[in-house]
Short mmCIF file of C-alpha atoms in Angstrom, two decimals:
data_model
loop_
_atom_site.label_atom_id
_atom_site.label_comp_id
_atom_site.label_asym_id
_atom_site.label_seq_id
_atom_site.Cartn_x
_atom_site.Cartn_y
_atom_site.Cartn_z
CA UNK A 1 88.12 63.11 105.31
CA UNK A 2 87.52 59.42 105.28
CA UNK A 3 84.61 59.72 103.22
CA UNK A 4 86.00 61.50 100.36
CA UNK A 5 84.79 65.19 101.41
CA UNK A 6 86.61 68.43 102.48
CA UNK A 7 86.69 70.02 105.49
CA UNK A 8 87.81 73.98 105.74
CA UNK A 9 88.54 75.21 109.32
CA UNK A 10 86.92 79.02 108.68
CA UNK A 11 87.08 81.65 111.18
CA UNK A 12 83.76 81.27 112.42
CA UNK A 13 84.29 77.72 112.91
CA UNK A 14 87.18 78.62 114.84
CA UNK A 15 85.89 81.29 117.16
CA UNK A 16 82.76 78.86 117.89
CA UNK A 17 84.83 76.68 118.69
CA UNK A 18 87.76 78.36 121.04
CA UNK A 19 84.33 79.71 122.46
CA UNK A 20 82.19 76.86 123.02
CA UNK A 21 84.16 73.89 123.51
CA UNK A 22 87.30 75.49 125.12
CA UNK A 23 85.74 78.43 126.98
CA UNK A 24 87.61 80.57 125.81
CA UNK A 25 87.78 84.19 124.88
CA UNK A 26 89.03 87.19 123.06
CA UNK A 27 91.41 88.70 125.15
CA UNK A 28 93.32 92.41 124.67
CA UNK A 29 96.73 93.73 126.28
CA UNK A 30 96.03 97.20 127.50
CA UNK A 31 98.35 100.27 127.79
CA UNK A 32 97.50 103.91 129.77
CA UNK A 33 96.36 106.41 127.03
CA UNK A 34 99.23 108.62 126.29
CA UNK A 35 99.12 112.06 127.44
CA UNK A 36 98.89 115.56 125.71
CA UNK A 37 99.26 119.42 127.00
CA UNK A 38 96.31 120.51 129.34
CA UNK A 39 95.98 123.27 126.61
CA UNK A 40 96.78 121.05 123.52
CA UNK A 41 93.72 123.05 121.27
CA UNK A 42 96.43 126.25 121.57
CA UNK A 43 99.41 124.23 120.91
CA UNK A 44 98.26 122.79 118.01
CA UNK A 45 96.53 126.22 116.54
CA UNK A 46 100.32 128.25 117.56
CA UNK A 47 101.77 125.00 114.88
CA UNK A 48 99.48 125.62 113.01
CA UNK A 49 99.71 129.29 112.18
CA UNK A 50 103.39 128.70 112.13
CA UNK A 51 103.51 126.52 109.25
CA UNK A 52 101.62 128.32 107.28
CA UNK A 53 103.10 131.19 108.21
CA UNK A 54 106.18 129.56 106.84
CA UNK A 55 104.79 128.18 104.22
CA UNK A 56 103.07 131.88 102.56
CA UNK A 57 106.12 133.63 103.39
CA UNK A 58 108.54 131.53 101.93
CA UNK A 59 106.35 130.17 98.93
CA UNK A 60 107.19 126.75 99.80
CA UNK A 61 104.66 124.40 97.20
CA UNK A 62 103.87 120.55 98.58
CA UNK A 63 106.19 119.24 96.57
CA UNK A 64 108.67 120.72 98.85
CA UNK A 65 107.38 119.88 102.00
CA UNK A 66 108.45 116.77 103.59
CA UNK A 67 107.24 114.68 106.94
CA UNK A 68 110.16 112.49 108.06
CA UNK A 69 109.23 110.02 111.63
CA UNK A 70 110.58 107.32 113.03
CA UNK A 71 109.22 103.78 114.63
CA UNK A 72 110.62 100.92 116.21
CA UNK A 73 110.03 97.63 114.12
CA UNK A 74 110.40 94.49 116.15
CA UNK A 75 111.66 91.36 114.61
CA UNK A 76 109.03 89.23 116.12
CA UNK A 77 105.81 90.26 114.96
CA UNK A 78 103.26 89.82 117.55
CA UNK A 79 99.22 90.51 118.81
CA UNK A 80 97.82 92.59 121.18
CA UNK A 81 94.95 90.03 121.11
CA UNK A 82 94.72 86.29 122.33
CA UNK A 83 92.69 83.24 122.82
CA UNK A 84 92.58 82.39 126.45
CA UNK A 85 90.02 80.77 129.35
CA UNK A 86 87.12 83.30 130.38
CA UNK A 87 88.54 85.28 133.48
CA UNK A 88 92.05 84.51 132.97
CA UNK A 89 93.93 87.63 134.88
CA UNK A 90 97.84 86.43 133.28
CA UNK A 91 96.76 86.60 129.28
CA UNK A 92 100.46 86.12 127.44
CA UNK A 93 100.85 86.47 123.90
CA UNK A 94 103.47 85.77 121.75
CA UNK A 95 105.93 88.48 120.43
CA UNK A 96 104.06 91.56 123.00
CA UNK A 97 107.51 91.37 124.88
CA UNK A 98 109.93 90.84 122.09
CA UNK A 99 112.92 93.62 122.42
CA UNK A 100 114.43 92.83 119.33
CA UNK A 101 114.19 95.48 116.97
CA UNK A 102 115.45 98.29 114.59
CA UNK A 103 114.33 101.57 113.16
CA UNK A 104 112.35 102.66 110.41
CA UNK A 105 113.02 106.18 109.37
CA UNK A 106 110.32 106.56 106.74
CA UNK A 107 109.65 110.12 104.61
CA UNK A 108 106.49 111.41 102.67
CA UNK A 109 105.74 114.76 100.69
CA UNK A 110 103.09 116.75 101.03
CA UNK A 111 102.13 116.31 97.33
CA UNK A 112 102.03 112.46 98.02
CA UNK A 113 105.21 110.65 96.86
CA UNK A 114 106.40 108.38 99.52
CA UNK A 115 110.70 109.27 99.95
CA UNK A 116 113.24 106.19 100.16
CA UNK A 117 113.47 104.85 103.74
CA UNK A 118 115.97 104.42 106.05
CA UNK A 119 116.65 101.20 108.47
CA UNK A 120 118.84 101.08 111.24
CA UNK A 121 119.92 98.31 112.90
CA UNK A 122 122.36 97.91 115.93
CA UNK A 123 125.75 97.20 115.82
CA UNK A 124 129.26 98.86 114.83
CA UNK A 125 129.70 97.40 111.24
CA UNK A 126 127.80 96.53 108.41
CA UNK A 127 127.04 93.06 109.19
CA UNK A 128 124.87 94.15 111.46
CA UNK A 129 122.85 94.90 108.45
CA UNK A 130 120.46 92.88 106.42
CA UNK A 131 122.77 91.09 103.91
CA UNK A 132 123.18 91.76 100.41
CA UNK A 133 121.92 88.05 99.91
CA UNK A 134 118.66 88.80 102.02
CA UNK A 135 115.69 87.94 99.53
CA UNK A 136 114.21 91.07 97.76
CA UNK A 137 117.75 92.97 98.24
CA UNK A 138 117.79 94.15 94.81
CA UNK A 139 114.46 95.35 95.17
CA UNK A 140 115.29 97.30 98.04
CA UNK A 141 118.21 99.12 96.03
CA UNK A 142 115.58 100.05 93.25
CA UNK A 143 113.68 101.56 95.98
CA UNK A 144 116.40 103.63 97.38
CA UNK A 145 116.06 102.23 100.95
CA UNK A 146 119.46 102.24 102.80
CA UNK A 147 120.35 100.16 105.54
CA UNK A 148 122.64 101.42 108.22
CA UNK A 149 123.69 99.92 111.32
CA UNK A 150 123.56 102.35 114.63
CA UNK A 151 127.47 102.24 115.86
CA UNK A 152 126.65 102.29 119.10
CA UNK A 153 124.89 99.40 121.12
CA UNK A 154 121.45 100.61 120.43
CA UNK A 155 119.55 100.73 117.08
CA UNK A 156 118.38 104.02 117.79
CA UNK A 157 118.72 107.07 115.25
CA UNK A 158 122.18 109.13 115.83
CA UNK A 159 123.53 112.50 114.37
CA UNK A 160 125.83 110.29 112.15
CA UNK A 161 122.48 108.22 110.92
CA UNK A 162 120.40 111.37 110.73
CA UNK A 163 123.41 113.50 108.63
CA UNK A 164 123.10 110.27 105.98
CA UNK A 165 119.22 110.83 106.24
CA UNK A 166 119.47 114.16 105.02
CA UNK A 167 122.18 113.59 102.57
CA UNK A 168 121.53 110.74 100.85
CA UNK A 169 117.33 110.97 100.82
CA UNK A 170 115.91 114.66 102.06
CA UNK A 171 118.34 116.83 100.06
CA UNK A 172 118.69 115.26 97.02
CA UNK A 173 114.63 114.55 96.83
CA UNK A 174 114.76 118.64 97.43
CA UNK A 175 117.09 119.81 94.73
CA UNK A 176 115.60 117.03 92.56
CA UNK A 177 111.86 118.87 93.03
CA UNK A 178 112.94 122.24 92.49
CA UNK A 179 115.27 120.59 89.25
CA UNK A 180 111.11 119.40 88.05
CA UNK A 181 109.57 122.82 89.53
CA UNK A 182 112.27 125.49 87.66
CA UNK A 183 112.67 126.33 91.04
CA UNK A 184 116.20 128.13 91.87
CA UNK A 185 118.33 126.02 94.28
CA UNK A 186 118.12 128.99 97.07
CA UNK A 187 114.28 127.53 96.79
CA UNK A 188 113.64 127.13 100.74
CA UNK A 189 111.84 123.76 101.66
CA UNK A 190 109.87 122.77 104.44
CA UNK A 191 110.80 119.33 107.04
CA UNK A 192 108.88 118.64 109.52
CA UNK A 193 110.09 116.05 112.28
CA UNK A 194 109.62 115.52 115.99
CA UNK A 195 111.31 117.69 118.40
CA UNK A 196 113.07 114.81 119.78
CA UNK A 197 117.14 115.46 121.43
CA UNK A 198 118.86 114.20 118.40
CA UNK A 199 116.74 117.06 116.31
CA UNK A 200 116.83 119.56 118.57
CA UNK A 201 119.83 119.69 119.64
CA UNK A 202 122.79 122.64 118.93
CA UNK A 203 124.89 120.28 117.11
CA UNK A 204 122.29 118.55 114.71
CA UNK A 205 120.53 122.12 114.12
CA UNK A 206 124.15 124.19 113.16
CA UNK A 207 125.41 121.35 110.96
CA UNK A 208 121.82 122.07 109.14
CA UNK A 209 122.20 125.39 108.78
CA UNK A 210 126.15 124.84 107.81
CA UNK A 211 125.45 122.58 105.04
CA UNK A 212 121.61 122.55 104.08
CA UNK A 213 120.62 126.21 105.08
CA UNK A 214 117.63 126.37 102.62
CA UNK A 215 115.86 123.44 104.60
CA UNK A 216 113.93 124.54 107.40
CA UNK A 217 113.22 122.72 110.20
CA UNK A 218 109.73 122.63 111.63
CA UNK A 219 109.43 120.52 114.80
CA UNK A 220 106.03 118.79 115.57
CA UNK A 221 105.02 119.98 119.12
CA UNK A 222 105.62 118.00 122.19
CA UNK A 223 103.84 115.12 123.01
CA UNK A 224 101.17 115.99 119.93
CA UNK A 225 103.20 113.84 117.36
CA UNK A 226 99.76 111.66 116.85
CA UNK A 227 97.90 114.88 116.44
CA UNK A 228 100.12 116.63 114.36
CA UNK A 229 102.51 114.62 112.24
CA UNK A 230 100.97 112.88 109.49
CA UNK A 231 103.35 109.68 109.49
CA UNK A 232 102.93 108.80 113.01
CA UNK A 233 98.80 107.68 112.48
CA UNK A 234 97.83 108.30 108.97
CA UNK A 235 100.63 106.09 107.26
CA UNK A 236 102.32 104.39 110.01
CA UNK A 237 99.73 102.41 110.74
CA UNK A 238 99.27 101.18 107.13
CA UNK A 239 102.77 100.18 106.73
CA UNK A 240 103.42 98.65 109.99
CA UNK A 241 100.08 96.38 109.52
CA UNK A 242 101.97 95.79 105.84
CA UNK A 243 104.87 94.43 107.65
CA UNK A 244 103.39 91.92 110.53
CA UNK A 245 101.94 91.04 107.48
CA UNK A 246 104.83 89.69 105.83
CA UNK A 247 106.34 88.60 108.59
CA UNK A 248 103.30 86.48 109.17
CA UNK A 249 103.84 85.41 105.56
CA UNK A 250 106.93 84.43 106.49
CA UNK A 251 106.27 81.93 109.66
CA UNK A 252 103.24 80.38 107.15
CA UNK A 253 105.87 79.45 104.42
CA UNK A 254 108.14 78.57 106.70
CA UNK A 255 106.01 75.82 109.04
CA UNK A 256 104.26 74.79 105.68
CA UNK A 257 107.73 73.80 104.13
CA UNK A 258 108.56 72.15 107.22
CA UNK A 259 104.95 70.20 107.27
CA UNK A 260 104.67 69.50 103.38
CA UNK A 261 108.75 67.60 104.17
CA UNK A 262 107.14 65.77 106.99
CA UNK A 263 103.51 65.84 108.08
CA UNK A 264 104.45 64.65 111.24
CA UNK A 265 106.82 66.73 112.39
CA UNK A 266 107.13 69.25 114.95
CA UNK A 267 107.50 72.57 113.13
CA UNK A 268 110.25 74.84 114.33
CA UNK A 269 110.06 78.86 114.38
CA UNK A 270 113.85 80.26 113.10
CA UNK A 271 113.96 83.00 115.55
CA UNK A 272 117.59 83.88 115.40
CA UNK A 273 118.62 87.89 114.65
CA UNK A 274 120.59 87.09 111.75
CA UNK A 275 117.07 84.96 109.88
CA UNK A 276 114.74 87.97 111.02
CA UNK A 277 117.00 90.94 110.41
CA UNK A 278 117.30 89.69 106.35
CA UNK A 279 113.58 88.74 106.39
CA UNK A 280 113.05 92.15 107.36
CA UNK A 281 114.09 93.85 103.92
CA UNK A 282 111.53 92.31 102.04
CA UNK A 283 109.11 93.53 104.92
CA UNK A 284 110.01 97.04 104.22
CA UNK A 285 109.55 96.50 100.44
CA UNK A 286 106.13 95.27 100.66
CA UNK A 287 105.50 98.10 103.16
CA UNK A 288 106.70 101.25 100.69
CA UNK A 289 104.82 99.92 97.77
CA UNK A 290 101.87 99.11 99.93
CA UNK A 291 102.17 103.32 101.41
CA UNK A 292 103.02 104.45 97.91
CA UNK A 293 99.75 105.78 97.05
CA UNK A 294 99.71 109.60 96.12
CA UNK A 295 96.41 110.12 97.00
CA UNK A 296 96.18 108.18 99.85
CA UNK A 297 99.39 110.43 101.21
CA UNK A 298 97.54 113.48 99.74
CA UNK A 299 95.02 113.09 102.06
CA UNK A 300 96.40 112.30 104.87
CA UNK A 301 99.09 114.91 104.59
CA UNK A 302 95.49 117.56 104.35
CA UNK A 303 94.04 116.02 106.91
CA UNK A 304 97.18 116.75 109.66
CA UNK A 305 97.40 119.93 108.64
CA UNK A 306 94.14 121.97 108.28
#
């Protein structure tokens, strides 16, 4: 300031501020609740007893049961909360309507250790994937996470994505934790993923038991996946606030580059696909070795199933 002295814009300052002076208040998007079975307390006990079930019979330890899920991951990391004038009935907010996406196919064990992950990204070739240049790449490789693009004109999973899943992460974490356990390789293992078309259909479940017929497939009942898969609340959450996260990072360094150049500028926002598809590897970096806490997993994978 002219006098010599600092001023630091806190949050409180802020919200008194937007408030006071503006008006203004904290506004939230809202969504209907989503739905479960009228008798959801039976559905979830018959899943129950069936995985132990499977797991007593079949002596399957946690080290060889796995929870794979999958989310959508926009490129434009938005809020579901806004600044806006008291009463205002249109509240918009930047990134709630953003399309642009691909998807995260992440894995955990039971016995805590977080699995590679698996992106997906539409298009028919590999440019449609991050590029090898993309900053924390290498990284990435260390990690084990592969990025695929969809062949088709979605960026949704496909029985070509999901056979890689399983033979390039799923099985060879398997045979690798029966390897550590003296386990024999007829071993039977436990995965337990939605019961979504892709998984459940006659295709995807015969090439299974073709080539990986000591896996077996436990599908998370209907419209219970937040109730009953440990991924979809209990670690999802953690990683996806990981990633708007870093993309946040991302737009700070980007406009403060921009500002320290030129203080008087006009910052501008790099929105293209190609910019935010190879920011998004180091997203998913920062996300697995945020996740990759084995107790933290531990408990969460206890807490989804007792």
């Amino acid at each position: 300031m002219s006098d010599g002295s600092f001023f630091r814009c806190s949050e409180s300052y802020a919200r008194k501020y937007l408030r006071n002076v503006l008006g203004w208040s904290e506004r939230r998007a809202t969504r209907a609740a989503k739905k479960v079975p009228e008798n959801v307390d039976e559905v979830l006990q018959e899943a129950f007893i069936r995985e132990a079930y499977i797991i007593r019979n079949f002596n399957i330890p946690a080290e060889l049961r796995v929870n794979t899920d999958q989310t959508q991951v926009v490129y434009q990391q938005g809020n579901k909360t806004t600044w806006n004038e008291v009463g205002a009935a249109q509240v918009p907010t930047i990134g709630l309507e953003e399309k642009r996406a691909f998807t995260l196919v992440p894995s955990i064990s039971a016995s805590g250790e977080v699995l590679p992950m698996q992106a997906i990204y539409g298009g028919k070739t590999d440019g449609s994937c991050p590029s090898r240049k993309s900053p924390s790449y290498a990284d990435a490789q260390k990690l084990g996470i592969r990025f695929l693009p969809s062949k088709t004109d979605t960026y949704w999973s496909t029985h070509e994505t999901m056979h890689d899943l399983v033979d390039n992460i799923i099985a060879p974490y398997f045979d690798a934790q029966k390897k550590k356990l003296g386990k024999k390789e007829r071993q039977f293992s436990l995965w337990k993923i939605d019961c979504w078309s892709v998984h459940k259909s006659e295709k995807f479940r015969s090439w299974m038991k073709t080539n990986h017929p000591y896996i077996i497939i436990l599908f998370v009942p209907g419209c219970c996946t937040g109730l009953w898969q440990p991924l979809d609340v209990g670690i999802q959450r953690v990683m996806k606030l990981s990633i708007k996260r870093s993309s946040h990072r991302d737009l700070v360094e980007e406009i403060s580059t921009q500002l320290d150049a030129d203080p008087n500028c006009s910052p501008n926002i790099e929105t293209s696909v190609k910019v935010v598809r190879n920011r998004s590897v180091r997203w998913l970096v920062n996300a697995m070795k945020d996740i990759s806490d084995p107790a933290f997993v531990r408990k969460v994978c206890d807490t989804y199933t007792t």
